[in-house]
PDB file of C-alpha atoms in Angstrom:
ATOM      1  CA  UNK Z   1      38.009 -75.134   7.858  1.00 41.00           C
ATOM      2  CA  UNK Z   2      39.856 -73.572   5.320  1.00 42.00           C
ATOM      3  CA  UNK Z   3      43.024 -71.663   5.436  1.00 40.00           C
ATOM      4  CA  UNK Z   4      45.311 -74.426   6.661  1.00 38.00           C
ATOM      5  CA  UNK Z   5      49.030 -74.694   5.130  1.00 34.00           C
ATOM      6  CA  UNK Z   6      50.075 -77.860   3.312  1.00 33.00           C
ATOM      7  CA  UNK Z   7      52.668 -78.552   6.341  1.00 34.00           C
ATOM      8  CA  UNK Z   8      50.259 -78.439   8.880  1.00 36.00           C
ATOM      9  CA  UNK Z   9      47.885 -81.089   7.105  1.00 39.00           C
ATOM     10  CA  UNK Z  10      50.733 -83.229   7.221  1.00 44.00           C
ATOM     11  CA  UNK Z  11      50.293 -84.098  10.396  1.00 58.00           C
ATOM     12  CA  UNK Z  12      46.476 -82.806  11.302  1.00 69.00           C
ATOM     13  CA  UNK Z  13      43.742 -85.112  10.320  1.00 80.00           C
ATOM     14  CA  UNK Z  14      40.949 -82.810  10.421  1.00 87.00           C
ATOM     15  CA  UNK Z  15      41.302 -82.119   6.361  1.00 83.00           C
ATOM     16  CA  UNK Z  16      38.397 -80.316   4.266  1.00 82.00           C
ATOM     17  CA  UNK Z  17      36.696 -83.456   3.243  1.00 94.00           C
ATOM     18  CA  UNK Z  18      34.200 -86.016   3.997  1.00 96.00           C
ATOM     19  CA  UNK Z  19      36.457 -88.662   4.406  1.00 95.00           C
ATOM     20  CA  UNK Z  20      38.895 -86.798   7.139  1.00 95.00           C
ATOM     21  CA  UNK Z  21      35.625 -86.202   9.436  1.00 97.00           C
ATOM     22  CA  UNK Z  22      35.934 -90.046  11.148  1.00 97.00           C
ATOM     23  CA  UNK Z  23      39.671 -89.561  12.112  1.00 96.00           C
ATOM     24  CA  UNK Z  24      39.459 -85.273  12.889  1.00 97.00           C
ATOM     25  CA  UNK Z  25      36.717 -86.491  15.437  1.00 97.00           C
ATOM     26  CA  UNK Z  26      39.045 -89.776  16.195  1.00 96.00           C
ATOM     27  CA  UNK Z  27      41.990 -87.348  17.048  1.00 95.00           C
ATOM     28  CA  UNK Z  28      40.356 -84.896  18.998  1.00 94.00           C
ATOM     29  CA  UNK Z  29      38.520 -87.646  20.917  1.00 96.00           C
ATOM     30  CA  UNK Z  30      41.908 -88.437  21.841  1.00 94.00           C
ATOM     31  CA  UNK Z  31      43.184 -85.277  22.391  1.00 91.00           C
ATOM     32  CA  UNK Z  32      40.788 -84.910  24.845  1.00 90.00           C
ATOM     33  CA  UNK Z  33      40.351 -87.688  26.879  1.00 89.00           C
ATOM     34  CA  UNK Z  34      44.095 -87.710  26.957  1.00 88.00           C
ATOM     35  CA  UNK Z  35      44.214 -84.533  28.599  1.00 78.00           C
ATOM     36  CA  UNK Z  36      41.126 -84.292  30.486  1.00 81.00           C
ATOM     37  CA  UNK Z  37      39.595 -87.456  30.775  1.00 81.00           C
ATOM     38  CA  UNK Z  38      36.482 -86.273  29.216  1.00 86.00           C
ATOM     39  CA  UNK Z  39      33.692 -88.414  28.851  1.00 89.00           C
ATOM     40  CA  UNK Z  40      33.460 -88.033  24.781  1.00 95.00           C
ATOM     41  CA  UNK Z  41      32.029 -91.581  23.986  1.00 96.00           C
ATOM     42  CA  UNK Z  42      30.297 -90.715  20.861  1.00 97.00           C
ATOM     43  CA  UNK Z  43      26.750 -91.171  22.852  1.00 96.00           C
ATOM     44  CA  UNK Z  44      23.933 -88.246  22.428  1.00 95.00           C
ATOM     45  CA  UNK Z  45      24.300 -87.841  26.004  1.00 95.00           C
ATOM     46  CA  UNK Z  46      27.792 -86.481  25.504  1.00 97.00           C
ATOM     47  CA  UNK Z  47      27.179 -83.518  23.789  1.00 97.00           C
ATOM     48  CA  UNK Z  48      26.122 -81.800  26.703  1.00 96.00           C
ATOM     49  CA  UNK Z  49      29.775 -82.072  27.282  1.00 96.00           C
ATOM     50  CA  UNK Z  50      29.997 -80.326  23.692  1.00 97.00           C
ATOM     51  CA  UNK Z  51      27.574 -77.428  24.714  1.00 97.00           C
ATOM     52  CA  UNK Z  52      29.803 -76.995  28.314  1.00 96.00           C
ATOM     53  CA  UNK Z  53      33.314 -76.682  25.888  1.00 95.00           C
ATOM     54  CA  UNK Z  54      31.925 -74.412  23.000  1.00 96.00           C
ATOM     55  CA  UNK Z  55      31.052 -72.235  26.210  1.00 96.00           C
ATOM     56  CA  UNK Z  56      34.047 -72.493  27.994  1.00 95.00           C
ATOM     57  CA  UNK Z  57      36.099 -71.434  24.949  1.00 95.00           C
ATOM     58  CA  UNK Z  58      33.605 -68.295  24.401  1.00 94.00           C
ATOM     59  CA  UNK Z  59      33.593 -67.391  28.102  1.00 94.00           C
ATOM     60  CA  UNK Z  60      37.410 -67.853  28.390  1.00 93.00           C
ATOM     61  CA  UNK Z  61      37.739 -64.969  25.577  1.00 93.00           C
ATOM     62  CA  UNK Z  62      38.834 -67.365  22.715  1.00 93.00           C
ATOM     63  CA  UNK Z  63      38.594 -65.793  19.463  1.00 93.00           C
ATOM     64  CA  UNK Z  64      37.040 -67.666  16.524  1.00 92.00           C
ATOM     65  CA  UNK Z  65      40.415 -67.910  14.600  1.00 93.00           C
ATOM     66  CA  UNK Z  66      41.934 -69.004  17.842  1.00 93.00           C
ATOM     67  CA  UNK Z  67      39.478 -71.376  18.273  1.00 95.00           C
ATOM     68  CA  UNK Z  68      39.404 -73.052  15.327  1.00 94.00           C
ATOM     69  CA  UNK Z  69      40.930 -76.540  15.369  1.00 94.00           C
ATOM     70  CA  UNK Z  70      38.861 -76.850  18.279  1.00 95.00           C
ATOM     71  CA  UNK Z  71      35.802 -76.004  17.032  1.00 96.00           C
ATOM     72  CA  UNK Z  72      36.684 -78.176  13.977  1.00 96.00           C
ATOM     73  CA  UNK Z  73      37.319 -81.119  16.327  1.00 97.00           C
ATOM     74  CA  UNK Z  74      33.925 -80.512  18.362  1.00 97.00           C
ATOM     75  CA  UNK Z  75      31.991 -80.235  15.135  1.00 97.00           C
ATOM     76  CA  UNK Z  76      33.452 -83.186  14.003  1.00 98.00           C
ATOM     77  CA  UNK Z  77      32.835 -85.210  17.073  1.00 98.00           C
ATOM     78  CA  UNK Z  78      29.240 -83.697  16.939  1.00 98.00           C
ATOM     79  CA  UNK Z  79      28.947 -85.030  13.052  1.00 98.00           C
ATOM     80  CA  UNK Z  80      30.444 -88.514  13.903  1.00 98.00           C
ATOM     81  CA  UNK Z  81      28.093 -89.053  16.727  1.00 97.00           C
ATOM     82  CA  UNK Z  82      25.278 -88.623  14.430  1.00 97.00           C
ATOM     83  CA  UNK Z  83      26.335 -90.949  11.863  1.00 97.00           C
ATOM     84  CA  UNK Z  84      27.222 -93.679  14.564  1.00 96.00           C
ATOM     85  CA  UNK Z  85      24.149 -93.031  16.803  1.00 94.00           C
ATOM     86  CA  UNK Z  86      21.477 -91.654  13.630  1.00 94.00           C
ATOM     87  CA  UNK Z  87      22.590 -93.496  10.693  1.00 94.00           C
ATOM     88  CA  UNK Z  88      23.798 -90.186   9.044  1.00 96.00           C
ATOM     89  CA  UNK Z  89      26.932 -90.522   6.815  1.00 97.00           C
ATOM     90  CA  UNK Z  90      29.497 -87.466   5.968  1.00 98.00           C
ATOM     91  CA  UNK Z  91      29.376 -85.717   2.346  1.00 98.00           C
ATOM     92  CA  UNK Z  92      31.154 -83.075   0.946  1.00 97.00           C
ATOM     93  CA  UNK Z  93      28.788 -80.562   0.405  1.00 95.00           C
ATOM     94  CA  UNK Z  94      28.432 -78.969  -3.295  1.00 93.00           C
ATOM     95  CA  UNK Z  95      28.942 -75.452  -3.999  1.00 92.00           C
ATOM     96  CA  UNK Z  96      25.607 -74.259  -3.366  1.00 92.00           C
ATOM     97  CA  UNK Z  97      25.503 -75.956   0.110  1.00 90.00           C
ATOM     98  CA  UNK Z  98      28.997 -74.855   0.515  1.00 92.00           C
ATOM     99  CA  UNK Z  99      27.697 -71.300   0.164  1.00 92.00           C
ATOM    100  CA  UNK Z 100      24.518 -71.797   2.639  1.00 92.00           C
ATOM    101  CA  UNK Z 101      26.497 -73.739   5.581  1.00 92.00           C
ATOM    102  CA  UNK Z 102      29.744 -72.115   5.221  1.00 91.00           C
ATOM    103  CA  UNK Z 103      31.218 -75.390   5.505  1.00 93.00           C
ATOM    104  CA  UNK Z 104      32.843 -77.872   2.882  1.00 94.00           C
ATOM    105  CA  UNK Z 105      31.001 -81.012   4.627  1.00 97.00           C
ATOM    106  CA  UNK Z 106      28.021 -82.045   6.223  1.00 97.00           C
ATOM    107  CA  UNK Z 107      26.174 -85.089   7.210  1.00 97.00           C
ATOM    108  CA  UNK Z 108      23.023 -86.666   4.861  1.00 96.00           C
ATOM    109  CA  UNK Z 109      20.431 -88.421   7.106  1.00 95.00           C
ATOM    110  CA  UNK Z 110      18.906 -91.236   6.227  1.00 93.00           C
ATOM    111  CA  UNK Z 111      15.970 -89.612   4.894  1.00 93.00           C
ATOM    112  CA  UNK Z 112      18.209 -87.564   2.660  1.00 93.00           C
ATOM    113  CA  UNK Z 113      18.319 -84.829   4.677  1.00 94.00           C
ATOM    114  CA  UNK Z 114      21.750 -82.719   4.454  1.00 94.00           C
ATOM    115  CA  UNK Z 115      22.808 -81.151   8.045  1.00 95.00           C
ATOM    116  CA  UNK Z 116      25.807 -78.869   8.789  1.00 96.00           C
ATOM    117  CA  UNK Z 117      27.364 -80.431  12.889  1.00 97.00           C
ATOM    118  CA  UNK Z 118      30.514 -78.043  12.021  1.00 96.00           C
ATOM    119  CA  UNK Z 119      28.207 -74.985  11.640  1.00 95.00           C
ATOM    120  CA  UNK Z 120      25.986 -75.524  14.541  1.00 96.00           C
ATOM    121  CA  UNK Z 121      28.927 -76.012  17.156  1.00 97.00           C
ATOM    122  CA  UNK Z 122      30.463 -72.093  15.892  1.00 96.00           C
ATOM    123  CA  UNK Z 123      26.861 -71.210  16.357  1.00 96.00           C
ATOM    124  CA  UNK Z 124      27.305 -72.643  19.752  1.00 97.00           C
ATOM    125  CA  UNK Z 125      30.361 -70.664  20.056  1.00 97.00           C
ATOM    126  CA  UNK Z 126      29.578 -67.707  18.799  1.00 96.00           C
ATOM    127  CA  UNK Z 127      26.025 -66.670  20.652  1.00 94.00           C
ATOM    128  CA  UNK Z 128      26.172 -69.438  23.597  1.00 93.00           C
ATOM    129  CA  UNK Z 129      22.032 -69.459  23.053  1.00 94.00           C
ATOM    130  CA  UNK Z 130      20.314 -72.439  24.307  1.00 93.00           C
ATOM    131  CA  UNK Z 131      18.992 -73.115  21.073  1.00 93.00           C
ATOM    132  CA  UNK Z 132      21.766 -73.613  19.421  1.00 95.00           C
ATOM    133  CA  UNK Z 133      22.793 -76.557  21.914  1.00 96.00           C
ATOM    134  CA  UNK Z 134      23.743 -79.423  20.023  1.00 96.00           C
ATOM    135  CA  UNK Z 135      22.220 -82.010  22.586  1.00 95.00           C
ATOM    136  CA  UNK Z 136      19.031 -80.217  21.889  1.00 95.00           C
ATOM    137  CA  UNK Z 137      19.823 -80.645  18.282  1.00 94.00           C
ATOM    138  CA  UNK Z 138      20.663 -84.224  18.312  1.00 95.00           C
ATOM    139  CA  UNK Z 139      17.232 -85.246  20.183  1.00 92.00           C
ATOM    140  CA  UNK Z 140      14.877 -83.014  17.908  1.00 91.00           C
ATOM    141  CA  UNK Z 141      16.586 -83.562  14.437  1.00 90.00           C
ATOM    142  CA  UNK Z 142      14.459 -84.813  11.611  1.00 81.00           C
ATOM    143  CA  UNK Z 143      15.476 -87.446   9.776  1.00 76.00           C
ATOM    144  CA  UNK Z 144      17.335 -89.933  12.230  1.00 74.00           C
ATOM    145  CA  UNK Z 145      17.171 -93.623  12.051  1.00 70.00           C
ATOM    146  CA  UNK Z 146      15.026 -95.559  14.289  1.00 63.00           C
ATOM    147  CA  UNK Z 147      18.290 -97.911  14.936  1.00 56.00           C
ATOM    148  CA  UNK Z 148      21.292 -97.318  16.809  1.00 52.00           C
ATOM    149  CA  UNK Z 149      24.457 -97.554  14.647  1.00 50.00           C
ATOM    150  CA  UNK Z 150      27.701 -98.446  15.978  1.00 52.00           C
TER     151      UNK Z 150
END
């Protein structure tokens, strides 16, 4: 997520901080649908949808660095479903989490729990293995709330 030029922040909302995530995830969402008329409704269901584009971008020959915003807008979409669906809520990560997830933000569970959605969709991207499918990772992550958030 770093990298990006002052000018280009301007107008992109996926920043390097906790508090872009809801309106990077907002934006791609509508991106997205715009184009498409994907089915990105912030449900766990959806991100077999997620899984099926972090694919499509690896089997169409996309490069990481070309990929980026993308990836960036899935793993924001991925992080956004799990604090409206599992009671998470974004953070920016310190240094030392910084270091281990590679990424400036993350989402804290309700049991305190610190997760890393933007690292686990270039996973995704990167190996295409089913265990790094973020459905999968939705339905078996610790620390969820019982309760459905909206």
């Amino acid at each position: 997520m770093g990298g990006r030029t002052e000018e280009r922040r301007g107008t992109d909302p996926c920043g390097t901080g906790a508090a872009d995530m809801r309106a990077c995830a907002g934006a791609f969402v509508e991106r997205a649908t715009a184009r498409h008329r994907l089915p990105l409704d912030y449900s766990p269901a959806s991100l077999r949808l997620v899984d099926f584009l972090a694919d499509g971008l690896r089997k169409g020959g996309a490069d990481r660095a070309r990929a980026h915003d993308t990836l960036v807008g899935l793993g924001a979409y991925v992080g956004e479903v799990l604090v409206r669906r599992a009671g998470a809520a974004w953070v920016d990560l310190e240094e030392p989490q910084r270091g281990w997830f590679g990424q400036p933000v993350g989402v804290r569970m309700p049991d305190g729990r610190v997760w890393n959605p933007l690292g686990k969709v270039v996973n995704r991207f990167e190996t295409g293995a089913p265990e790094e499918s973020l459905r999968t990772f939705y339905l078996t992550l610790h620390g969820r709330s019982r309760r459905v958030a909206v």
